[in-house]
Amino acid sequence: MPNIKSQKKRVLITKEEYIRNKAIRSEVKTAVKKFNALIAAGDIAAAEALLPATVSVINKAKSDGVYHINTASRKIASLNKSLNAIKK
């Protein structure tokens, strides 16, 4: 347990950040799962319509500092790759 006042404050702030980041990560996972479900079902039109929204959620998480830029880019590339694979 921290004894110094600033350390106590850091513990509280870290807990708040953890909760906020967890919610944002959950939002990203949900969006990706919805997209992947459409890909698995073979619904190309709906997947193409959902792709911009999913990418937007990932980019928002990146700009909030939840994901590193490379992680966000990798997730977006994976979504595009799976959509392009099913189009062929």
CSV table of C-alpha atoms in Angstrom, one decimal:
chain,number,residue,atom,x,y,z
A,1,MET,CA,0.0,0.0,0.0
A,2,PRO,CA,1.4,3.4,-0.9
A,3,ASN,CA,2.3,5.8,1.8
A,4,ILE,CA,3.1,9.0,-0.2
A,5,LYS,CA,0.1,11.1,-1.2
A,6,SER,CA,1.2,11.2,-4.9
A,7,GLN,CA,1.5,7.4,-5.0
A,8,LYS,CA,-2.0,7.1,-3.5
A,9,LYS,CA,-3.3,9.4,-6.3
A,10,ARG,CA,-1.4,7.4,-9.0
A,11,VAL,CA,-3.1,4.2,-7.7
A,12,LEU,CA,-6.6,5.8,-8.1
A,13,ILE,CA,-5.8,7.2,-11.5
A,14,THR,CA,-4.3,4.0,-12.8
A,15,LYS,CA,-7.5,2.1,-11.7
A,16,GLU,CA,-9.7,4.7,-13.5
A,17,GLU,CA,-7.5,4.4,-16.7
A,18,TYR,CA,-7.6,0.6,-16.5
A,19,ILE,CA,-11.4,0.6,-16.4
A,20,ARG,CA,-11.7,3.1,-19.2
A,21,ASN,CA,-9.2,1.2,-21.4
A,22,LYS,CA,-10.9,-2.1,-20.6
A,23,ALA,CA,-14.2,-0.7,-21.9
A,24,ILE,CA,-12.6,0.6,-25.1
A,25,ARG,CA,-10.8,-2.7,-25.7
A,26,SER,CA,-14.1,-4.5,-25.2
A,27,GLU,CA,-15.8,-2.2,-27.7
A,28,VAL,CA,-13.1,-3.0,-30.3
A,29,LYS,CA,-13.4,-6.7,-29.7
A,30,THR,CA,-17.2,-6.6,-30.1
A,31,ALA,CA,-16.9,-4.6,-33.4
A,32,VAL,CA,-14.3,-7.1,-34.7
A,33,LYS,CA,-16.4,-10.1,-33.7
A,34,LYS,CA,-19.5,-8.7,-35.5
A,35,PHE,CA,-17.4,-8.1,-38.6
A,36,ASN,CA,-15.9,-11.6,-38.4
A,37,ALA,CA,-19.3,-13.1,-38.0
A,38,LEU,CA,-20.4,-11.5,-41.2
A,39,ILE,CA,-17.3,-12.7,-43.0
A,40,ALA,CA,-17.9,-16.3,-41.7
A,41,ALA,CA,-21.6,-16.1,-42.9
A,42,GLY,CA,-20.4,-14.9,-46.3
A,43,ASP,CA,-22.4,-11.7,-46.2
A,44,ILE,CA,-20.0,-9.5,-48.3
A,45,ALA,CA,-22.3,-6.5,-48.6
A,46,ALA,CA,-23.0,-6.2,-44.9
A,47,ALA,CA,-19.3,-6.7,-44.1
A,48,GLU,CA,-18.3,-4.0,-46.5
A,49,ALA,CA,-20.9,-1.7,-44.9
A,50,LEU,CA,-19.6,-2.5,-41.4
A,51,LEU,CA,-15.9,-2.2,-42.2
A,52,PRO,CA,-15.7,1.6,-42.0
A,53,ALA,CA,-17.4,1.6,-38.6
A,54,THR,CA,-15.1,-1.1,-37.3
A,55,VAL,CA,-12.0,0.7,-38.5
A,56,SER,CA,-13.3,3.9,-36.9
A,57,VAL,CA,-13.6,2.1,-33.5
A,58,ILE,CA,-10.1,0.8,-33.8
A,59,ASN,CA,-8.7,4.2,-34.8
A,60,LYS,CA,-10.5,5.9,-31.9
A,61,ALA,CA,-8.9,3.4,-29.5
A,62,LYS,CA,-5.5,4.2,-31.1
A,63,SER,CA,-6.0,7.9,-30.7
A,64,ASP,CA,-7.0,7.4,-27.1
A,65,GLY,CA,-3.8,5.6,-26.4
A,66,VAL,CA,-5.4,2.2,-25.7
A,67,TYR,CA,-3.6,0.6,-28.7
A,68,HIS,CA,-0.2,1.2,-30.1
A,69,ILE,CA,-0.3,2.5,-33.7
A,70,ASN,CA,1.2,-0.8,-35.0
A,71,THR,CA,-1.4,-2.9,-33.2
A,72,ALA,CA,-4.2,-0.8,-34.6
A,73,SER,CA,-2.7,-1.0,-38.1
A,74,ARG,CA,-2.3,-4.8,-37.8
A,75,LYS,CA,-6.0,-5.2,-36.7
A,76,ILE,CA,-7.2,-3.0,-39.6
A,77,ALA,CA,-5.0,-4.9,-42.1
A,78,SER,CA,-6.3,-8.2,-40.8
A,79,LEU,CA,-9.9,-7.0,-41.4
A,80,ASN,CA,-9.2,-5.8,-44.9
A,81,LYS,CA,-7.3,-9.0,-45.7
A,82,SER,CA,-10.2,-11.2,-44.6
A,83,LEU,CA,-12.7,-9.1,-46.6
A,84,ASN,CA,-10.6,-9.2,-49.7
A,85,ALA,CA,-10.1,-13.0,-49.3
A,86,ILE,CA,-13.9,-13.6,-49.3
A,87,LYS,CA,-14.5,-11.3,-52.3
A,88,LYS,CA,-12.4,-13.5,-54.5
